[in-house]
Amino acid sequence: DAKTTQPPSMDCAEGRAANLPCNHSTISGNEYVYWYRQIHSQGPQYIIHGLKNNETNEMASLIITEDRKSSTLILPHATLRDTAVYYCIVRVPWDSSYKLIFGSGTRLLVRP
Amino acid sequence: DVKVTQSSRYLVKRTGEKVFLECVQDMDHENMFWYRQDPGLGLRLIYFSYDVKMKEKGDIPEGYSVSREKKERFSLILESASTNQTSMYLCASKSTGRSNEKLFFGSGTQLSVL
């Protein structure tokens, strides 16, 4: 019952920008979009999150469309160490709180 | 640097054994979580705790229990391990806050039940 849709895999060349798309057409008005990544044999790592405005931090940029039905995670200069599974997540109500549902994500391969 | 530490990276146990998986965080977080990750099934929430001595069932609590006696430590217990509990187990923590879903994960424990 994940609320997001991502392509199963992508690749890009080292040094180029990696643009990872995500559809979240049923997102409600006050829900944030979260991005995590999981490098092989490690736990998931938080990257960035946003509500309406575009966000940037030391790891990535997040572009959210005006209608909030989709977003794109941008790794401006991908390196080999960015090879990982990237998860786009919208939290869902659960009991009196919320939970994150990690779907299958996008497997990004950065080529030398 | 913030840290979530899981006591074992790899663990091999026999069917029927009682198994303890330990997790410690040094960020003074109120909330702690146990997930398991299996190929094709993603991460599934087993149990979580939002305070000391408090626990809530996740999506797949059957066959598991948890203990949170101290704020920094959250233990997952397999009362009688079975082969279908062979999996990667991930512990996570986060602070309390509206719209805060910034989870910090440990490196995981790969458990094999023979």
mmCIF file of C-alpha atoms in Angstrom:
data_model
loop_
_atom_site.group_PDB
_atom_site.id
_atom_site.type_symbol
_atom_site.label_atom_id
_atom_site.label_comp_id
_atom_site.label_asym_id
_atom_site.label_seq_id
_atom_site.Cartn_x
_atom_site.Cartn_y
_atom_site.Cartn_z
ATOM 1 C CA ASP A 1 0.000 0.000 0.000
ATOM 2 C CA ALA A 2 2.895 2.316 -0.803
ATOM 3 C CA LYS A 3 1.688 5.688 -1.953
ATOM 4 C CA THR A 4 4.554 6.258 -4.374
ATOM 5 C CA THR A 5 5.640 4.892 -7.762
ATOM 6 C CA GLN A 6 9.264 4.776 -8.883
ATOM 7 C CA PRO A 7 11.063 3.199 -11.839
ATOM 8 C CA PRO A 8 12.751 -0.033 -10.762
ATOM 9 C CA SER A 9 16.180 0.890 -12.087
ATOM 10 C CA MET A 10 18.195 3.687 -13.644
ATOM 11 C CA ASP A 11 21.784 4.364 -14.502
ATOM 12 C CA CYS A 12 23.939 7.393 -15.099
ATOM 13 C CA ALA A 13 27.567 8.201 -15.815
ATOM 14 C CA GLU A 14 29.902 9.227 -13.059
ATOM 15 C CA GLY A 15 30.110 12.997 -12.755
ATOM 16 C CA ARG A 16 26.755 13.576 -14.398
ATOM 17 C CA ALA A 17 23.536 14.507 -12.680
ATOM 18 C CA ALA A 18 21.255 11.684 -11.617
ATOM 19 C CA ASN A 19 17.554 12.580 -11.732
ATOM 20 C CA LEU A 20 15.319 10.104 -9.943
ATOM 21 C CA PRO A 21 11.573 10.547 -10.484
ATOM 22 C CA CYS A 22 8.737 9.668 -8.154
ATOM 23 C CA ASN A 23 4.972 9.818 -8.551
ATOM 24 C CA HIS A 24 2.791 10.424 -5.503
ATOM 25 C CA SER A 25 -0.504 11.441 -7.063
ATOM 26 C CA THR A 26 -2.582 10.711 -3.941
ATOM 27 C CA ILE A 27 -0.488 12.781 -1.562
ATOM 28 C CA SER A 28 -2.534 14.935 0.799
ATOM 29 C CA GLY A 29 -1.962 18.627 1.270
ATOM 30 C CA ASN A 30 0.084 18.489 4.453
ATOM 31 C CA GLU A 31 2.160 15.400 3.776
ATOM 32 C CA TYR A 32 5.891 15.562 3.255
ATOM 33 C CA VAL A 33 7.844 13.595 0.668
ATOM 34 C CA TYR A 34 10.888 11.787 2.081
ATOM 35 C CA TRP A 35 13.843 10.304 0.256
ATOM 36 C CA TYR A 36 16.129 7.631 1.643
ATOM 37 C CA ARG A 37 18.800 5.521 0.046
ATOM 38 C CA GLN A 38 20.255 2.137 0.900
ATOM 39 C CA ILE A 39 23.753 1.257 -0.106
ATOM 40 C CA HIS A 40 24.428 -2.455 -0.350
ATOM 41 C CA SER A 41 24.788 -4.160 3.046
ATOM 42 C CA GLN A 42 23.909 -1.023 4.984
ATOM 43 C CA GLY A 43 20.783 0.358 6.595
ATOM 44 C CA PRO A 44 18.767 3.036 4.788
ATOM 45 C CA GLN A 45 20.088 6.578 5.043
ATOM 46 C CA TYR A 46 17.955 9.706 5.137
ATOM 47 C CA ILE A 47 18.647 12.085 2.240
ATOM 48 C CA ILE A 48 16.118 14.896 2.176
ATOM 49 C CA HIS A 49 12.449 15.746 2.589
ATOM 50 C CA GLY A 50 10.121 18.486 1.418
ATOM 51 C CA LEU A 51 6.545 19.729 1.420
ATOM 52 C CA LYS A 52 5.985 22.267 -1.352
ATOM 53 C CA ASN A 53 9.141 24.205 -1.991
ATOM 54 C CA ASN A 54 12.258 22.834 -3.588
ATOM 55 C CA GLU A 55 14.871 21.784 -1.078
ATOM 56 C CA THR A 56 18.629 21.406 -1.238
ATOM 57 C CA ASN A 57 21.170 20.044 1.176
ATOM 58 C CA GLU A 58 24.718 18.749 0.999
ATOM 59 C CA MET A 59 23.568 15.447 -0.449
ATOM 60 C CA ALA A 60 20.910 16.302 -3.007
ATOM 61 C CA SER A 61 18.172 18.568 -4.302
ATOM 62 C CA LEU A 62 14.480 17.825 -4.230
ATOM 63 C CA ILE A 63 12.178 19.308 -6.834
ATOM 64 C CA ILE A 64 8.452 19.018 -6.133
ATOM 65 C CA THR A 65 5.929 19.884 -8.844
ATOM 66 C CA GLU A 66 3.445 22.636 -8.169
ATOM 67 C CA ASP A 67 0.550 20.177 -7.942
ATOM 68 C CA ARG A 68 2.689 18.026 -5.610
ATOM 69 C CA LYS A 69 1.832 14.870 -7.521
ATOM 70 C CA SER A 70 5.420 14.095 -8.370
ATOM 71 C CA SER A 71 8.952 14.930 -7.356
ATOM 72 C CA THR A 72 12.514 14.445 -8.560
ATOM 73 C CA LEU A 73 15.586 13.773 -6.495
ATOM 74 C CA ILE A 74 18.696 15.219 -8.083
ATOM 75 C CA LEU A 75 22.231 14.109 -7.316
ATOM 76 C CA PRO A 76 24.115 16.889 -9.079
ATOM 77 C CA HIS A 77 27.421 15.096 -9.646
ATOM 78 C CA ALA A 78 26.932 11.376 -9.161
ATOM 79 C CA THR A 79 29.850 9.314 -7.914
ATOM 80 C CA LEU A 80 30.336 5.554 -7.815
ATOM 81 C CA ARG A 81 29.488 5.660 -4.101
ATOM 82 C CA ASP A 82 25.999 6.898 -4.997
ATOM 83 C CA THR A 83 25.152 3.468 -6.413
ATOM 84 C CA ALA A 84 22.261 2.415 -4.173
ATOM 85 C CA VAL A 85 18.522 1.809 -3.961
ATOM 86 C CA TYR A 86 16.659 5.101 -3.599
ATOM 87 C CA TYR A 87 13.309 5.180 -1.832
ATOM 88 C CA CYS A 88 10.701 7.900 -2.270
ATOM 89 C CA ILE A 89 8.265 7.790 0.633
ATOM 90 C CA VAL A 90 5.112 9.516 1.761
ATOM 91 C CA ARG A 91 4.121 8.623 5.282
ATOM 92 C CA VAL A 92 0.709 7.040 5.834
ATOM 93 C CA PRO A 93 -1.627 7.432 8.816
ATOM 94 C CA TRP A 94 -1.429 4.492 11.168
ATOM 95 C CA ASP A 95 -3.281 4.131 14.457
ATOM 96 C CA SER A 96 -2.742 7.477 16.173
ATOM 97 C CA SER A 97 0.492 8.153 14.382
ATOM 98 C CA TYR A 98 2.151 7.659 11.023
ATOM 99 C CA LYS A 99 4.475 5.182 9.446
ATOM 100 C CA LEU A 100 6.813 5.142 6.509
ATOM 101 C CA ILE A 101 6.324 2.456 3.904
ATOM 102 C CA PHE A 102 9.488 1.580 2.056
ATOM 103 C CA GLY A 103 8.504 0.266 -1.375
ATOM 104 C CA SER A 104 10.862 -1.334 -3.870
ATOM 105 C CA GLY A 105 12.637 1.925 -4.726
ATOM 106 C CA THR A 106 14.834 2.726 -7.703
ATOM 107 C CA ARG A 107 18.108 0.886 -8.073
ATOM 108 C CA LEU A 108 20.594 3.498 -9.313
ATOM 109 C CA LEU A 109 23.785 2.308 -10.946
ATOM 110 C CA VAL A 110 26.478 4.927 -11.453
ATOM 111 C CA ARG A 111 28.781 3.867 -14.293
ATOM 112 C CA PRO A 112 32.495 4.780 -14.368
ATOM 113 C CA ASP B 1 28.469 11.638 14.617
ATOM 114 C CA VAL B 2 25.085 10.171 15.437
ATOM 115 C CA LYS B 3 24.917 6.447 15.733
ATOM 116 C CA VAL B 4 22.595 3.485 15.878
ATOM 117 C CA THR B 5 24.555 0.375 16.754
ATOM 118 C CA GLN B 6 23.345 -3.178 16.325
ATOM 119 C CA SER B 7 25.217 -5.703 18.374
ATOM 120 C CA SER B 8 25.845 -8.299 15.667
ATOM 121 C CA ARG B 9 26.392 -8.020 11.926
ATOM 122 C CA TYR B 10 25.825 -11.718 11.285
ATOM 123 C CA LEU B 11 24.126 -14.292 13.464
ATOM 124 C CA VAL B 12 23.458 -17.988 12.937
ATOM 125 C CA LYS B 13 20.979 -19.747 15.209
ATOM 126 C CA ARG B 14 19.160 -23.050 15.318
ATOM 127 C CA THR B 15 15.431 -23.587 15.097
ATOM 128 C CA GLY B 16 13.805 -23.261 18.502
ATOM 129 C CA GLU B 17 16.544 -21.135 20.038
ATOM 130 C CA LYS B 18 15.725 -17.890 21.825
ATOM 131 C CA VAL B 19 17.420 -15.031 20.011
ATOM 132 C CA PHE B 20 18.165 -11.528 21.236
ATOM 133 C CA LEU B 21 18.968 -8.711 18.837
ATOM 134 C CA GLU B 22 20.259 -5.588 20.541
ATOM 135 C CA CYS B 23 20.163 -2.008 19.352
ATOM 136 C CA VAL B 24 21.635 1.076 21.008
ATOM 137 C CA GLN B 25 21.330 4.711 19.914
ATOM 138 C CA ASP B 26 23.316 7.658 21.229
ATOM 139 C CA MET B 27 21.039 10.477 20.064
ATOM 140 C CA ASP B 28 18.619 10.548 23.018
ATOM 141 C CA HIS B 29 15.782 9.685 20.636
ATOM 142 C CA GLU B 30 12.385 8.847 22.065
ATOM 143 C CA ASN B 31 11.315 6.551 19.227
ATOM 144 C CA MET B 32 12.919 3.288 18.204
ATOM 145 C CA PHE B 33 11.918 0.741 15.572
ATOM 146 C CA TRP B 34 12.628 -2.784 14.435
ATOM 147 C CA TYR B 35 12.195 -3.700 10.767
ATOM 148 C CA ARG B 36 12.967 -6.794 8.792
ATOM 149 C CA GLN B 37 13.985 -6.654 5.154
ATOM 150 C CA ASP B 38 13.456 -9.479 2.703
ATOM 151 C CA PRO B 39 14.018 -9.549 -1.073
ATOM 152 C CA GLY B 40 10.914 -8.436 -2.931
ATOM 153 C CA LEU B 41 9.089 -7.454 0.268
ATOM 154 C CA GLY B 42 10.912 -4.276 1.213
ATOM 155 C CA LEU B 43 11.173 -3.164 4.829
ATOM 156 C CA ARG B 44 8.393 -4.307 7.121
ATOM 157 C CA LEU B 45 7.822 -2.876 10.582
ATOM 158 C CA ILE B 46 7.869 -5.451 13.394
ATOM 159 C CA TYR B 47 7.591 -3.346 16.544
ATOM 160 C CA PHE B 48 8.268 0.180 17.645
ATOM 161 C CA SER B 49 8.576 2.045 20.905
ATOM 162 C CA TYR B 50 7.887 5.708 21.549
ATOM 163 C CA ASP B 51 9.115 5.766 25.135
ATOM 164 C CA VAL B 52 10.829 3.680 27.773
ATOM 165 C CA LYS B 53 8.805 0.583 28.646
ATOM 166 C CA MET B 54 6.307 1.400 25.880
ATOM 167 C CA LYS B 55 5.873 -0.777 22.806
ATOM 168 C CA GLU B 56 3.528 -0.957 19.854
ATOM 169 C CA LYS B 57 2.997 -3.728 17.340
ATOM 170 C CA GLY B 58 3.947 -3.076 13.765
ATOM 171 C CA ASP B 59 2.771 -4.897 10.673
ATOM 172 C CA ILE B 60 4.332 -8.289 11.426
ATOM 173 C CA PRO B 61 4.750 -8.761 15.204
ATOM 174 C CA GLU B 62 3.948 -12.483 15.300
ATOM 175 C CA GLY B 63 6.814 -14.543 16.650
ATOM 176 C CA TYR B 64 8.607 -11.499 18.066
ATOM 177 C CA SER B 65 8.643 -9.495 21.270
ATOM 178 C CA VAL B 66 10.582 -6.401 22.310
ATOM 179 C CA SER B 67 12.021 -4.797 25.404
ATOM 180 C CA ARG B 68 12.809 -1.145 26.104
ATOM 181 C CA GLU B 69 14.079 -0.810 29.674
ATOM 182 C CA LYS B 70 16.323 2.163 28.919
ATOM 183 C CA LYS B 71 15.847 5.004 26.478
ATOM 184 C CA GLU B 72 18.934 4.198 24.451
ATOM 185 C CA ARG B 73 18.369 0.459 24.077
ATOM 186 C CA PHE B 74 15.708 -1.472 22.173
ATOM 187 C CA SER B 75 15.879 -5.250 22.031
ATOM 188 C CA LEU B 76 14.126 -7.592 19.631
ATOM 189 C CA ILE B 77 13.453 -11.089 20.924
ATOM 190 C CA LEU B 78 12.653 -14.190 18.928
ATOM 191 C CA GLU B 79 11.147 -16.477 21.549
ATOM 192 C CA SER B 80 11.590 -19.622 19.462
ATOM 193 C CA ALA B 81 13.418 -18.981 16.220
ATOM 194 C CA SER B 82 12.054 -20.508 13.041
ATOM 195 C CA THR B 83 13.524 -20.759 9.555
ATOM 196 C CA ASN B 84 11.050 -18.208 8.194
ATOM 197 C CA GLN B 85 12.631 -15.645 10.494
ATOM 198 C CA THR B 86 15.846 -15.777 8.501
ATOM 199 C CA SER B 87 16.169 -12.174 7.378
ATOM 200 C CA MET B 88 18.018 -8.874 7.616
ATOM 201 C CA TYR B 89 16.916 -7.039 10.763
ATOM 202 C CA LEU B 90 17.229 -3.274 10.905
ATOM 203 C CA CYS B 91 16.923 -1.045 13.942
ATOM 204 C CA ALA B 92 16.125 2.659 13.625
ATOM 205 C CA SER B 93 15.485 5.635 15.852
ATOM 206 C CA LYS B 94 14.082 9.129 15.518
ATOM 207 C CA SER B 95 13.228 12.058 17.701
ATOM 208 C CA THR B 96 9.660 13.105 18.356
ATOM 209 C CA GLY B 97 8.349 16.000 16.354
ATOM 210 C CA ARG B 98 5.530 16.909 14.059
ATOM 211 C CA SER B 99 6.263 15.828 10.510
ATOM 212 C CA ASN B 100 9.580 14.386 11.601
ATOM 213 C CA GLU B 101 10.195 11.094 9.870
ATOM 214 C CA LYS B 102 13.971 11.355 9.756
ATOM 215 C CA LEU B 103 14.955 7.864 10.760
ATOM 216 C CA PHE B 104 18.486 6.861 11.623
ATOM 217 C CA PHE B 105 19.206 3.221 10.847
ATOM 218 C CA GLY B 106 21.773 0.779 12.099
ATOM 219 C CA SER B 107 23.820 -1.350 9.701
ATOM 220 C CA GLY B 108 21.586 -4.355 10.185
ATOM 221 C CA THR B 109 21.885 -7.898 11.523
ATOM 222 C CA GLN B 110 21.716 -10.721 9.004
ATOM 223 C CA LEU B 111 20.103 -13.576 10.913
ATOM 224 C CA SER B 112 20.153 -17.116 9.597
ATOM 225 C CA VAL B 113 18.015 -19.713 11.346
ATOM 226 C CA LEU B 114 18.983 -23.272 10.470
#
